[in-house]
Amino acid sequence: MLVSGQRTESVDVPVVFERPLSLFAYIIGHGQILFRGEPNPDAGLSTTVEVLFKNVGALSLRDHYSRLTVRLASPGEADRIRDADPRPWRDRRAFVLETDSGADGHVVAGAMYWGERSGPVGYSSFLIPEYDLPRFRHDRPGPSRSGPVHDPFPRR
């Protein structure tokens, strides 16, 4: 599905994204995966692209794709994915994430949406604005990195 402003329309897969996309959010409790492509004026990219998978049941993916094609799995690919995770899919289907070198991941999900907006968007998502995504403050120090804790195993 393509979401543009308040309009939603069905689109066919495969969908090809000729730009870098990075894993932006993984909302575990609601089974959602969000990829985002940020604007990059040096590369001629003035828009923000988001790709959202909803009702995710299984996944195998990278955190970054320099170019991405999303398509439905072939029957053979779907069988291999089911063999790896035999839980019932119910109303989900397998989407294959494909790079120039071939299939490189999959998402078993109920739906896929994508949208494009001009300019930078900030940290919130325009496809899932109802979620308050975590904001990382670069001016605050991160958690300290303590060394490993060695506790002897109790002997009897």
PDB file of N, CA and C in Angstrom, residues 42-80:
ATOM      1  N   ASP A  42      23.411  15.764  -1.413  1.00  0.00           N
ATOM      2  CA  ASP A  42      24.608  15.456  -2.202  1.00  0.00           C
ATOM      3  C   ASP A  42      24.359  14.324  -3.193  1.00  0.00           C
ATOM      4  N   ALA A  43      23.450  13.411  -2.846  1.00  0.00           N
ATOM      5  CA  ALA A  43      23.119  12.286  -3.733  1.00  0.00           C
ATOM      6  C   ALA A  43      21.871  12.573  -4.567  1.00  0.00           C
ATOM      7  N   GLY A  44      21.333  13.784  -4.464  1.00  0.00           N
ATOM      8  CA  GLY A  44      20.139  14.138  -5.229  1.00  0.00           C
ATOM      9  C   GLY A  44      18.852  13.595  -4.639  1.00  0.00           C
ATOM     10  N   LEU A  45      18.859  13.273  -3.336  1.00  0.00           N
ATOM     11  CA  LEU A  45      17.672  12.730  -2.663  1.00  0.00           C
ATOM     12  C   LEU A  45      17.091  13.805  -1.748  1.00  0.00           C
ATOM     13  N   SER A  46      15.998  14.417  -2.150  1.00  0.00           N
ATOM     14  CA  SER A  46      15.408  15.509  -1.373  1.00  0.00           C
ATOM     15  C   SER A  46      14.230  15.058  -0.522  1.00  0.00           C
ATOM     16  N   THR A  47      13.849  13.789  -0.612  1.00  0.00           N
ATOM     17  CA  THR A  47      12.666  13.300   0.101  1.00  0.00           C
ATOM     18  C   THR A  47      13.043  12.288   1.178  1.00  0.00           C
ATOM     19  N   THR A  48      12.082  12.059   2.064  1.00  0.00           N
ATOM     20  CA  THR A  48      12.182  11.001   3.065  1.00  0.00           C
ATOM     21  C   THR A  48      11.235   9.890   2.641  1.00  0.00           C
ATOM     22  N   VAL A  49      11.725   8.658   2.623  1.00  0.00           N
ATOM     23  CA  VAL A  49      10.912   7.490   2.276  1.00  0.00           C
ATOM     24  C   VAL A  49      10.804   6.602   3.505  1.00  0.00           C
ATOM     25  N   GLU A  50       9.601   6.105   3.784  1.00  0.00           N
ATOM     26  CA  GLU A  50       9.404   5.132   4.854  1.00  0.00           C
ATOM     27  C   GLU A  50       8.739   3.887   4.287  1.00  0.00           C
ATOM     28  N   VAL A  51       9.190   2.735   4.780  1.00  0.00           N
ATOM     29  CA  VAL A  51       8.616   1.441   4.413  1.00  0.00           C
ATOM     30  C   VAL A  51       8.222   0.767   5.722  1.00  0.00           C
ATOM     31  N   LEU A  52       6.950   0.422   5.850  1.00  0.00           N
ATOM     32  CA  LEU A  52       6.421  -0.127   7.095  1.00  0.00           C
ATOM     33  C   LEU A  52       5.826  -1.506   6.847  1.00  0.00           C
ATOM     34  N   PHE A  53       6.225  -2.467   7.674  1.00  0.00           N
ATOM     35  CA  PHE A  53       5.612  -3.793   7.680  1.00  0.00           C
ATOM     36  C   PHE A  53       4.813  -3.904   8.967  1.00  0.00           C
ATOM     37  N   LYS A  54       3.539  -4.307   8.855  1.00  0.00           N
ATOM     38  CA  LYS A  54       2.665  -4.437  10.021  1.00  0.00           C
ATOM     39  C   LYS A  54       2.283  -5.894  10.227  1.00  0.00           C
ATOM     40  N   ASN A  55       1.979  -6.216  11.477  1.00  0.00           N
ATOM     41  CA  ASN A  55       1.597  -7.572  11.864  1.00  0.00           C
ATOM     42  C   ASN A  55       2.711  -8.551  11.493  1.00  0.00           C
ATOM     43  N   VAL A  56       3.930  -8.216  11.922  1.00  0.00           N
ATOM     44  CA  VAL A  56       5.111  -9.024  11.605  1.00  0.00           C
ATOM     45  C   VAL A  56       5.142 -10.256  12.504  1.00  0.00           C
ATOM     46  N   GLY A  57       5.326 -11.416  11.878  1.00  0.00           N
ATOM     47  CA  GLY A  57       5.412 -12.663  12.624  1.00  0.00           C
ATOM     48  C   GLY A  57       6.797 -13.273  12.629  1.00  0.00           C
ATOM     49  N   ALA A  58       7.590 -13.002  11.614  1.00  0.00           N
ATOM     50  CA  ALA A  58       8.956 -13.526  11.513  1.00  0.00           C
ATOM     51  C   ALA A  58       9.749 -12.593  10.616  1.00  0.00           C
ATOM     52  N   LEU A  59      11.055 -12.548  10.842  1.00  0.00           N
ATOM     53  CA  LEU A  59      11.881 -11.685  10.012  1.00  0.00           C
ATOM     54  C   LEU A  59      13.323 -12.156   9.998  1.00  0.00           C
ATOM     55  N   SER A  60      13.987 -11.802   8.937  1.00  0.00           N
ATOM     56  CA  SER A  60      15.425 -12.000   8.781  1.00  0.00           C
ATOM     57  C   SER A  60      15.873 -10.870   7.867  1.00  0.00           C
ATOM     58  N   LEU A  61      16.610  -9.922   8.415  1.00  0.00           N
ATOM     59  CA  LEU A  61      16.918  -8.733   7.626  1.00  0.00           C
ATOM     60  C   LEU A  61      18.220  -8.088   8.057  1.00  0.00           C
ATOM     61  N   ARG A  62      18.685  -7.157   7.244  1.00  0.00           N
ATOM     62  CA  ARG A  62      19.839  -6.312   7.558  1.00  0.00           C
ATOM     63  C   ARG A  62      19.338  -5.031   8.217  1.00  0.00           C
ATOM     64  N   ASP A  63      20.266  -4.275   8.770  1.00  0.00           N
ATOM     65  CA  ASP A  63      19.867  -2.974   9.311  1.00  0.00           C
ATOM     66  C   ASP A  63      20.024  -1.856   8.288  1.00  0.00           C
ATOM     67  N   HIS A  64      20.586  -2.163   7.104  1.00  0.00           N
ATOM     68  CA  HIS A  64      20.772  -1.144   6.071  1.00  0.00           C
ATOM     69  C   HIS A  64      20.792  -1.804   4.695  1.00  0.00           C
ATOM     70  N   TYR A  65      20.135  -1.160   3.747  1.00  0.00           N
ATOM     71  CA  TYR A  65      20.147  -1.601   2.345  1.00  0.00           C
ATOM     72  C   TYR A  65      20.508  -0.392   1.490  1.00  0.00           C
ATOM     73  N   SER A  66      21.484  -0.534   0.598  1.00  0.00           N
ATOM     74  CA  SER A  66      21.846   0.589  -0.269  1.00  0.00           C
ATOM     75  C   SER A  66      20.830   0.757  -1.394  1.00  0.00           C
ATOM     76  N   ARG A  67      20.163  -0.318  -1.751  1.00  0.00           N
ATOM     77  CA  ARG A  67      19.087  -0.335  -2.752  1.00  0.00           C
ATOM     78  C   ARG A  67      18.224  -1.530  -2.377  1.00  0.00           C
ATOM     79  N   LEU A  68      16.919  -1.431  -2.503  1.00  0.00           N
ATOM     80  CA  LEU A  68      16.063  -2.516  -2.023  1.00  0.00           C
ATOM     81  C   LEU A  68      14.882  -2.742  -2.954  1.00  0.00           C
ATOM     82  N   THR A  69      14.621  -4.015  -3.225  1.00  0.00           N
ATOM     83  CA  THR A  69      13.399  -4.435  -3.909  1.00  0.00           C
ATOM     84  C   THR A  69      12.612  -5.290  -2.926  1.00  0.00           C
ATOM     85  N   VAL A  70      11.332  -5.003  -2.764  1.00  0.00           N
ATOM     86  CA  VAL A  70      10.450  -5.805  -1.916  1.00  0.00           C
ATOM     87  C   VAL A  70       9.467  -6.506  -2.839  1.00  0.00           C
ATOM     88  N   ARG A  71       9.404  -7.832  -2.714  1.00  0.00           N
ATOM     89  CA  ARG A  71       8.495  -8.625  -3.543  1.00  0.00           C
ATOM     90  C   ARG A  71       7.918  -9.740  -2.691  1.00  0.00           C
ATOM     91  N   LEU A  72       6.842 -10.357  -3.192  1.00  0.00           N
ATOM     92  CA  LEU A  72       6.277 -11.520  -2.511  1.00  0.00           C
ATOM     93  C   LEU A  72       7.157 -12.730  -2.770  1.00  0.00           C
ATOM     94  N   ALA A  73       7.241 -13.602  -1.793  1.00  0.00           N
ATOM     95  CA  ALA A  73       8.040 -14.815  -1.931  1.00  0.00           C
ATOM     96  C   ALA A  73       7.402 -15.752  -2.943  1.00  0.00           C
ATOM     97  N   SER A  74       8.246 -16.452  -3.679  1.00  0.00           N
ATOM     98  CA  SER A  74       7.754 -17.507  -4.567  1.00  0.00           C
ATOM     99  C   SER A  74       7.259 -18.659  -3.693  1.00  0.00           C
ATOM    100  N   PRO A  75       6.484 -19.602  -4.236  1.00  0.00           N
ATOM    101  CA  PRO A  75       6.031 -20.737  -3.424  1.00  0.00           C
ATOM    102  C   PRO A  75       7.195 -21.500  -2.781  1.00  0.00           C
ATOM    103  N   GLY A  76       8.277 -21.703  -3.518  1.00  0.00           N
ATOM    104  CA  GLY A  76       9.435 -22.407  -2.960  1.00  0.00           C
ATOM    105  C   GLY A  76      10.089 -21.634  -1.829  1.00  0.00           C
ATOM    106  N   GLU A  77      10.227 -20.311  -2.004  1.00  0.00           N
ATOM    107  CA  GLU A  77      10.803 -19.478  -0.944  1.00  0.00           C
ATOM    108  C   GLU A  77       9.900 -19.481   0.288  1.00  0.00           C
ATOM    109  N   ALA A  78       8.596 -19.396   0.073  1.00  0.00           N
ATOM    110  CA  ALA A  78       7.652 -19.406   1.198  1.00  0.00           C
ATOM    111  C   ALA A  78       7.738 -20.726   1.957  1.00  0.00           C
ATOM    112  N   ASP A  79       7.895 -21.835   1.240  1.00  0.00           N
ATOM    113  CA  ASP A  79       8.041 -23.139   1.901  1.00  0.00           C
ATOM    114  C   ASP A  79       9.289 -23.174   2.767  1.00  0.00           C
ATOM    115  N   ARG A  80      10.409 -22.642   2.273  1.00  0.00           N
ATOM    116  CA  ARG A  80      11.654 -22.630   3.056  1.00  0.00           C
ATOM    117  C   ARG A  80      11.508 -21.750   4.297  1.00  0.00           C
TER     118      ARG A  80
END
